[in-house]
Amino acid sequence: MRTESITREHTEVDARRAAVSVRDASVTFSSQRGTVTALSGANLEVQQGEFITIVGPSGCGKSTLLKVVSGLGNYSSGTVAVNGEPITGPRQDIGFVFQRPALLEWRNVRQNILLQAEMRNMDMTRARSRCDHLIEMTGLSGFEKSLPHELSGGMQQRVALCRALLHEPDILLMDEPFGALDALTRERMNVELNQIWRETGTTVMLVTHSVAEAVYLANRVVVMSPRPGRIVEVLDVPLAAARNYGATMEDPEYHQVANRVRDLLGASPSAD
């Protein structure tokens, strides 16, 4: 991937103000089995430019937390704010990447990315320029006119990532974006996402079931308990922003954090 002059190398977190502030937030809803608490008393501060990963058992409220931050889901109590403003609904300064790319099969790569611009009524001249830059940055050059069925799973997810970044959001939320990919493609996407984060400086919150992915990508790893989902511990990852995948996997500090995450999750040392 080639770095353009308009991007910047991200080397440290901007701690002047919190990009995301979650204070004593809970989410409850009614079901046939009665009242269900999906998230309980969550407290989390995410600084501008920070990369946060969230891990925990299935059904513990990881995705619920992202939806609350995005404004796509409601919270029952507590407060949730983005850039100092309380969440009251979907926001223009947030991008969201889901596990499935959800591309329109009749639109090519460029058209799928520009769908974001059409929905947001962006200036199309600027949007096309931004689209071309993102295509080059994510290694999609030469595939602009390809339809989704002509792309690999990893390439489809790159398109979804470009679409989410088109309007230059302050915050990027990612809900298990690489969970359906094979192991080698997933590693490659992890490396590319680390580079994109460093180049753009976007604040990222990513949900994953992979301990390796969580520790490799993050400044801090948020570990959640089984439902009702609580934040058990937030672990610092004392690694440089730029990370070589192979070297990171052999780094003692990586293993120290990864083993602590596994201990908190009750997983075996070899679990991922």
mmCIF file of C-alpha atoms in Angstrom:
data_model
loop_
_atom_site.group_PDB
_atom_site.id
_atom_site.type_symbol
_atom_site.label_atom_id
_atom_site.label_comp_id
_atom_site.label_asym_id
_atom_site.label_seq_id
_atom_site.Cartn_x
_atom_site.Cartn_y
_atom_site.Cartn_z
ATOM 1 C CA MET A 1 0.000 0.000 0.000
ATOM 2 C CA ARG A 2 1.280 3.469 -0.911
ATOM 3 C CA THR A 3 1.086 6.385 1.509
ATOM 4 C CA GLU A 4 -0.236 9.650 0.039
ATOM 5 C CA SER A 5 0.889 13.054 1.262
ATOM 6 C CA ILE A 6 -2.553 13.810 2.693
ATOM 7 C CA THR A 7 -2.215 11.018 5.258
ATOM 8 C CA ARG A 8 -0.221 11.232 8.463
ATOM 9 C CA GLU A 9 1.812 8.744 10.445
ATOM 10 C CA HIS A 10 0.076 8.035 13.761
ATOM 11 C CA THR A 11 2.628 7.530 16.504
ATOM 12 C CA GLU A 12 0.888 8.466 19.728
ATOM 13 C CA VAL A 13 -2.613 8.951 21.099
ATOM 14 C CA ASP A 14 -4.051 12.467 21.269
ATOM 15 C CA ALA A 15 -5.217 12.630 24.865
ATOM 16 C CA ARG A 16 -6.644 16.176 24.829
ATOM 17 C CA ARG A 17 -10.222 14.926 24.975
ATOM 18 C CA ALA A 18 -12.067 11.643 24.844
ATOM 19 C CA ALA A 19 -13.423 10.582 21.459
ATOM 20 C CA VAL A 20 -15.808 8.171 23.183
ATOM 21 C CA SER A 21 -16.989 8.351 26.794
ATOM 22 C CA VAL A 22 -19.117 5.548 28.255
ATOM 23 C CA ARG A 23 -20.134 6.016 31.873
ATOM 24 C CA ASP A 24 -22.104 3.447 33.853
ATOM 25 C CA ALA A 25 -24.015 2.469 30.698
ATOM 26 C CA SER A 26 -26.471 -0.419 30.813
ATOM 27 C CA VAL A 27 -28.684 -1.974 28.155
ATOM 28 C CA THR A 28 -31.746 -4.041 29.044
ATOM 29 C CA PHE A 29 -34.525 -5.341 26.837
ATOM 30 C CA SER A 30 -37.576 -7.559 27.127
ATOM 31 C CA SER A 31 -37.746 -11.059 25.701
ATOM 32 C CA GLN A 32 -39.949 -14.129 26.032
ATOM 33 C CA ARG A 33 -37.776 -15.127 28.991
ATOM 34 C CA GLY A 34 -38.260 -11.787 30.706
ATOM 35 C CA THR A 35 -35.926 -8.837 31.061
ATOM 36 C CA VAL A 36 -32.432 -9.399 29.666
ATOM 37 C CA THR A 37 -29.425 -7.282 30.620
ATOM 38 C CA ALA A 38 -27.063 -7.188 27.638
ATOM 39 C CA LEU A 39 -24.678 -4.613 29.088
ATOM 40 C CA SER A 40 -24.231 -3.695 32.737
ATOM 41 C CA GLY A 41 -22.533 -0.610 34.183
ATOM 42 C CA ALA A 42 -19.955 -0.205 31.404
ATOM 43 C CA ASN A 43 -17.301 2.469 31.875
ATOM 44 C CA LEU A 44 -14.799 3.258 29.115
ATOM 45 C CA GLU A 45 -12.897 6.301 27.859
ATOM 46 C CA VAL A 46 -11.432 6.108 24.354
ATOM 47 C CA GLN A 47 -8.999 8.863 23.433
ATOM 48 C CA GLN A 48 -8.707 10.468 20.016
ATOM 49 C CA GLY A 49 -6.540 8.394 17.691
ATOM 50 C CA GLU A 50 -6.613 5.351 19.956
ATOM 51 C CA PHE A 51 -7.135 1.774 18.734
ATOM 52 C CA ILE A 52 -9.311 -0.186 21.165
ATOM 53 C CA THR A 53 -10.191 -3.867 20.766
ATOM 54 C CA ILE A 54 -13.018 -5.555 22.674
ATOM 55 C CA VAL A 55 -13.033 -9.270 23.502
ATOM 56 C CA GLY A 56 -15.366 -11.484 25.489
ATOM 57 C CA PRO A 57 -17.619 -14.557 25.289
ATOM 58 C CA SER A 58 -20.412 -14.725 22.733
ATOM 59 C CA GLY A 59 -23.463 -12.762 23.857
ATOM 60 C CA CYS A 60 -21.571 -10.659 26.402
ATOM 61 C CA GLY A 61 -22.555 -7.294 24.918
ATOM 62 C CA LYS A 62 -19.556 -6.483 22.698
ATOM 63 C CA SER A 63 -21.659 -5.694 19.638
ATOM 64 C CA THR A 64 -24.249 -4.010 21.844
ATOM 65 C CA LEU A 65 -21.579 -1.610 23.078
ATOM 66 C CA LEU A 66 -20.610 -0.693 19.503
ATOM 67 C CA LYS A 67 -24.238 -0.149 18.522
ATOM 68 C CA VAL A 68 -24.762 2.148 21.498
ATOM 69 C CA VAL A 69 -21.680 4.199 20.582
ATOM 70 C CA SER A 70 -22.802 4.399 16.948
ATOM 71 C CA GLY A 71 -26.281 5.582 17.885
ATOM 72 C CA LEU A 72 -27.834 2.516 16.226
ATOM 73 C CA GLY A 73 -28.838 1.081 19.601
ATOM 74 C CA ASN A 74 -30.386 2.566 22.726
ATOM 75 C CA TYR A 75 -29.023 2.353 26.247
ATOM 76 C CA SER A 76 -31.237 2.072 29.314
ATOM 77 C CA SER A 77 -29.154 4.031 31.818
ATOM 78 C CA GLY A 78 -25.859 5.845 32.186
ATOM 79 C CA THR A 79 -24.344 8.227 29.641
ATOM 80 C CA VAL A 80 -22.623 7.744 26.287
ATOM 81 C CA ALA A 81 -20.949 10.625 24.461
ATOM 82 C CA VAL A 82 -18.914 11.034 21.269
ATOM 83 C CA ASN A 83 -16.563 14.009 21.011
ATOM 84 C CA GLY A 84 -18.224 15.450 24.103
ATOM 85 C CA GLU A 85 -21.772 15.235 22.716
ATOM 86 C CA PRO A 86 -24.386 12.838 24.153
ATOM 87 C CA ILE A 87 -25.531 10.120 21.754
ATOM 88 C CA THR A 88 -29.076 10.777 20.549
ATOM 89 C CA GLY A 89 -29.013 8.811 17.277
ATOM 90 C CA PRO A 90 -26.770 7.907 14.311
ATOM 91 C CA ARG A 91 -23.925 10.384 13.792
ATOM 92 C CA GLN A 92 -22.163 11.724 10.724
ATOM 93 C CA ASP A 93 -18.694 11.415 12.296
ATOM 94 C CA ILE A 94 -18.802 7.608 12.737
ATOM 95 C CA GLY A 95 -18.062 4.837 10.232
ATOM 96 C CA PHE A 96 -19.153 1.219 10.777
ATOM 97 C CA VAL A 97 -17.748 -2.017 9.300
ATOM 98 C CA PHE A 98 -19.736 -5.194 9.949
ATOM 99 C CA GLN A 99 -18.687 -8.845 9.748
ATOM 100 C CA ARG A 100 -20.349 -9.193 6.354
ATOM 101 C CA PRO A 101 -19.317 -6.630 3.724
ATOM 102 C CA ALA A 102 -22.941 -6.160 2.578
ATOM 103 C CA LEU A 103 -21.929 -5.002 -0.898
ATOM 104 C CA LEU A 104 -24.519 -4.425 -3.617
ATOM 105 C CA GLU A 105 -23.950 -7.187 -6.156
ATOM 106 C CA TRP A 106 -24.889 -5.033 -9.161
ATOM 107 C CA ARG A 107 -22.439 -2.255 -8.278
ATOM 108 C CA ASN A 108 -18.705 -2.451 -8.907
ATOM 109 C CA VAL A 109 -15.996 -1.643 -6.353
ATOM 110 C CA ARG A 110 -15.957 2.091 -7.012
ATOM 111 C CA GLN A 111 -19.748 2.331 -7.091
ATOM 112 C CA ASN A 112 -20.086 0.414 -3.813
ATOM 113 C CA ILE A 113 -17.665 2.772 -2.097
ATOM 114 C CA LEU A 114 -19.379 5.860 -3.513
ATOM 115 C CA LEU A 115 -22.732 4.638 -2.203
ATOM 116 C CA GLN A 116 -21.675 6.270 1.073
ATOM 117 C CA ALA A 117 -21.355 9.619 -0.695
ATOM 118 C CA GLU A 118 -24.767 9.280 -2.312
ATOM 119 C CA MET A 119 -26.436 8.452 1.005
ATOM 120 C CA ARG A 120 -24.742 11.371 2.786
ATOM 121 C CA ASN A 121 -25.154 13.883 -0.063
ATOM 122 C CA MET A 122 -21.411 14.479 -0.136
ATOM 123 C CA ASP A 123 -19.749 16.658 -2.751
ATOM 124 C CA MET A 124 -19.179 14.074 -5.487
ATOM 125 C CA THR A 125 -15.976 15.613 -6.847
ATOM 126 C CA ARG A 126 -14.362 15.386 -3.432
ATOM 127 C CA ALA A 127 -15.903 11.954 -2.813
ATOM 128 C CA ARG A 128 -14.481 10.532 -6.068
ATOM 129 C CA SER A 129 -11.029 11.852 -5.203
ATOM 130 C CA ARG A 130 -11.245 10.368 -1.699
ATOM 131 C CA CYS A 131 -12.514 7.080 -3.177
ATOM 132 C CA ASP A 132 -9.540 6.851 -5.544
ATOM 133 C CA HIS A 133 -7.142 7.494 -2.677
ATOM 134 C CA LEU A 134 -8.728 4.804 -0.496
ATOM 135 C CA ILE A 135 -8.683 2.304 -3.372
ATOM 136 C CA GLU A 136 -4.959 2.849 -3.786
ATOM 137 C CA MET A 137 -4.270 2.814 -0.045
ATOM 138 C CA THR A 138 -6.035 -0.533 0.436
ATOM 139 C CA GLY A 139 -4.496 -2.286 -2.565
ATOM 140 C CA LEU A 140 -7.657 -2.345 -4.676
ATOM 141 C CA SER A 141 -6.128 -0.535 -7.656
ATOM 142 C CA GLY A 142 -7.007 -2.373 -10.864
ATOM 143 C CA PHE A 143 -10.248 -3.759 -9.399
ATOM 144 C CA GLU A 144 -12.315 -0.565 -9.552
ATOM 145 C CA LYS A 145 -14.762 -2.039 -12.064
ATOM 146 C CA SER A 146 -14.950 -5.524 -10.526
ATOM 147 C CA LEU A 147 -18.251 -6.768 -9.134
ATOM 148 C CA PRO A 148 -18.396 -8.267 -5.617
ATOM 149 C CA HIS A 149 -18.648 -11.878 -6.840
ATOM 150 C CA GLU A 150 -15.353 -11.379 -8.685
ATOM 151 C CA LEU A 151 -13.522 -10.503 -5.455
ATOM 152 C CA SER A 152 -12.081 -12.621 -2.648
ATOM 153 C CA GLY A 153 -13.495 -12.296 0.864
ATOM 154 C CA GLY A 154 -10.578 -10.136 1.931
ATOM 155 C CA MET A 155 -11.002 -7.815 -1.031
ATOM 156 C CA GLN A 156 -14.720 -7.488 -0.356
ATOM 157 C CA GLN A 157 -13.947 -6.451 3.204
ATOM 158 C CA ARG A 158 -11.440 -3.891 1.902
ATOM 159 C CA VAL A 159 -14.260 -2.383 -0.154
ATOM 160 C CA ALA A 160 -16.468 -2.244 2.946
ATOM 161 C CA LEU A 161 -13.627 -0.565 4.848
ATOM 162 C CA CYS A 162 -13.158 2.022 2.093
ATOM 163 C CA ARG A 163 -16.889 2.726 2.104
ATOM 164 C CA ALA A 164 -16.851 3.276 5.886
ATOM 165 C CA LEU A 165 -13.860 5.636 5.619
ATOM 166 C CA LEU A 166 -15.085 7.625 2.614
ATOM 167 C CA HIS A 167 -16.606 10.474 4.634
ATOM 168 C CA GLU A 168 -13.459 10.692 6.821
ATOM 169 C CA PRO A 169 -15.153 9.728 10.106
ATOM 170 C CA ASP A 170 -13.519 10.639 13.404
ATOM 171 C CA ILE A 171 -14.355 7.185 14.761
ATOM 172 C CA LEU A 172 -14.399 3.807 13.015
ATOM 173 C CA LEU A 173 -16.387 0.988 14.621
ATOM 174 C CA MET A 174 -15.674 -2.576 13.439
ATOM 175 C CA ASP A 175 -17.761 -5.580 14.507
ATOM 176 C CA GLU A 176 -15.756 -8.762 13.877
ATOM 177 C CA PRO A 177 -14.802 -7.563 10.370
ATOM 178 C CA PHE A 178 -12.422 -10.447 9.661
ATOM 179 C CA GLY A 179 -14.227 -13.279 11.447
ATOM 180 C CA ALA A 180 -15.315 -15.010 8.228
ATOM 181 C CA LEU A 181 -11.894 -14.902 6.558
ATOM 182 C CA ASP A 182 -9.312 -17.683 6.425
ATOM 183 C CA ALA A 183 -6.336 -17.406 8.791
ATOM 184 C CA LEU A 184 -3.789 -16.137 6.248
ATOM 185 C CA THR A 185 -6.138 -13.517 4.817
ATOM 186 C CA ARG A 186 -7.056 -12.439 8.330
ATOM 187 C CA GLU A 187 -3.402 -11.885 9.232
ATOM 188 C CA ARG A 188 -2.898 -9.857 6.067
ATOM 189 C CA MET A 189 -5.943 -7.731 6.853
ATOM 190 C CA ASN A 190 -4.647 -7.150 10.387
ATOM 191 C CA VAL A 191 -1.365 -5.831 8.986
ATOM 192 C CA GLU A 192 -3.183 -3.598 6.505
ATOM 193 C CA LEU A 193 -5.569 -2.260 9.132
ATOM 194 C CA ASN A 194 -2.647 -1.360 11.401
ATOM 195 C CA GLN A 195 -1.105 0.614 8.553
ATOM 196 C CA ILE A 196 -4.373 2.339 7.643
ATOM 197 C CA TRP A 197 -4.888 3.335 11.276
ATOM 198 C CA ARG A 198 -1.384 4.792 11.479
ATOM 199 C CA GLU A 199 -1.799 6.678 8.232
ATOM 200 C CA THR A 200 -5.222 8.162 8.960
ATOM 201 C CA GLY A 201 -5.120 8.635 12.742
ATOM 202 C CA THR A 202 -8.752 7.525 12.977
ATOM 203 C CA THR A 203 -10.022 6.391 16.369
ATOM 204 C CA VAL A 204 -10.917 2.691 16.088
ATOM 205 C CA MET A 205 -13.032 0.379 18.249
ATOM 206 C CA LEU A 206 -12.945 -3.238 17.025
ATOM 207 C CA VAL A 207 -14.836 -6.261 18.372
ATOM 208 C CA THR A 208 -13.153 -9.639 17.896
ATOM 209 C CA HIS A 209 -13.114 -13.184 19.259
ATOM 210 C CA SER A 210 -9.421 -13.563 18.392
ATOM 211 C CA VAL A 211 -6.990 -12.832 21.228
ATOM 212 C CA ALA A 212 -4.098 -12.614 18.748
ATOM 213 C CA GLU A 213 -5.961 -10.072 16.631
ATOM 214 C CA ALA A 214 -7.030 -8.086 19.675
ATOM 215 C CA VAL A 215 -3.523 -7.706 21.092
ATOM 216 C CA TYR A 216 -1.761 -7.222 17.741
ATOM 217 C CA LEU A 217 -4.000 -4.306 16.722
ATOM 218 C CA ALA A 218 -4.725 -2.473 19.959
ATOM 219 C CA ASN A 219 -3.369 0.271 22.153
ATOM 220 C CA ARG A 220 -5.647 -1.223 24.812
ATOM 221 C CA VAL A 221 -7.695 -4.413 25.029
ATOM 222 C CA VAL A 222 -11.098 -4.304 26.737
ATOM 223 C CA VAL A 223 -12.073 -7.665 28.263
ATOM 224 C CA MET A 224 -15.749 -8.325 28.970
ATOM 225 C CA SER A 225 -17.484 -10.873 31.169
ATOM 226 C CA PRO A 226 -20.308 -13.249 30.193
ATOM 227 C CA ARG A 227 -23.815 -11.767 30.198
ATOM 228 C CA PRO A 228 -24.717 -9.532 31.840
ATOM 229 C CA GLY A 229 -21.768 -7.966 30.055
ATOM 230 C CA ARG A 230 -19.380 -6.031 32.239
ATOM 231 C CA ILE A 231 -15.952 -4.618 31.500
ATOM 232 C CA VAL A 232 -13.682 -6.813 33.597
ATOM 233 C CA GLU A 233 -10.361 -5.183 32.813
ATOM 234 C CA VAL A 234 -8.739 -2.816 30.312
ATOM 235 C CA LEU A 235 -5.187 -3.834 29.425
ATOM 236 C CA ASP A 236 -2.493 -1.573 27.975
ATOM 237 C CA VAL A 237 -0.524 -3.021 25.049
ATOM 238 C CA PRO A 238 3.060 -1.696 25.414
ATOM 239 C CA LEU A 239 4.046 -2.093 21.760
ATOM 240 C CA ALA A 240 5.058 0.460 19.127
ATOM 241 C CA ALA A 241 2.307 1.729 16.793
ATOM 242 C CA ALA A 242 4.026 0.220 13.729
ATOM 243 C CA ARG A 243 3.983 -3.562 14.131
ATOM 244 C CA ASN A 244 5.565 -6.318 12.094
ATOM 245 C CA TYR A 245 3.242 -9.305 12.434
ATOM 246 C CA GLY A 246 5.893 -12.019 12.788
ATOM 247 C CA ALA A 247 8.049 -10.008 15.171
ATOM 248 C CA THR A 248 5.037 -9.035 17.279
ATOM 249 C CA MET A 249 3.977 -12.659 17.684
ATOM 250 C CA GLU A 250 7.415 -13.393 19.187
ATOM 251 C CA ASP A 251 7.553 -10.307 21.414
ATOM 252 C CA PRO A 252 7.492 -11.185 25.164
ATOM 253 C CA GLU A 253 5.333 -8.142 25.904
ATOM 254 C CA TYR A 254 2.757 -9.310 23.346
ATOM 255 C CA HIS A 255 2.654 -12.732 25.011
ATOM 256 C CA GLN A 256 2.330 -11.208 28.460
ATOM 257 C CA VAL A 257 -0.770 -9.243 27.445
ATOM 258 C CA ALA A 258 -2.239 -12.102 25.376
ATOM 259 C CA ASN A 259 -1.852 -14.569 28.245
ATOM 260 C CA ARG A 260 -3.500 -12.127 30.644
ATOM 261 C CA VAL A 261 -6.445 -11.739 28.237
ATOM 262 C CA ARG A 262 -6.768 -15.529 28.010
ATOM 263 C CA ASP A 263 -6.644 -15.846 31.801
ATOM 264 C CA LEU A 264 -9.471 -13.321 32.117
ATOM 265 C CA LEU A 265 -11.494 -15.179 29.493
ATOM 266 C CA GLY A 266 -10.771 -18.546 31.080
ATOM 267 C CA ALA A 267 -9.178 -19.750 27.859
ATOM 268 C CA SER A 268 -6.265 -22.124 27.375
ATOM 269 C CA PRO A 269 -2.823 -20.649 26.496
ATOM 270 C CA SER A 270 -3.173 -21.863 22.891
ATOM 271 C CA ALA A 271 -6.682 -20.454 22.434
ATOM 272 C CA ASP A 272 -7.257 -17.709 19.876
#
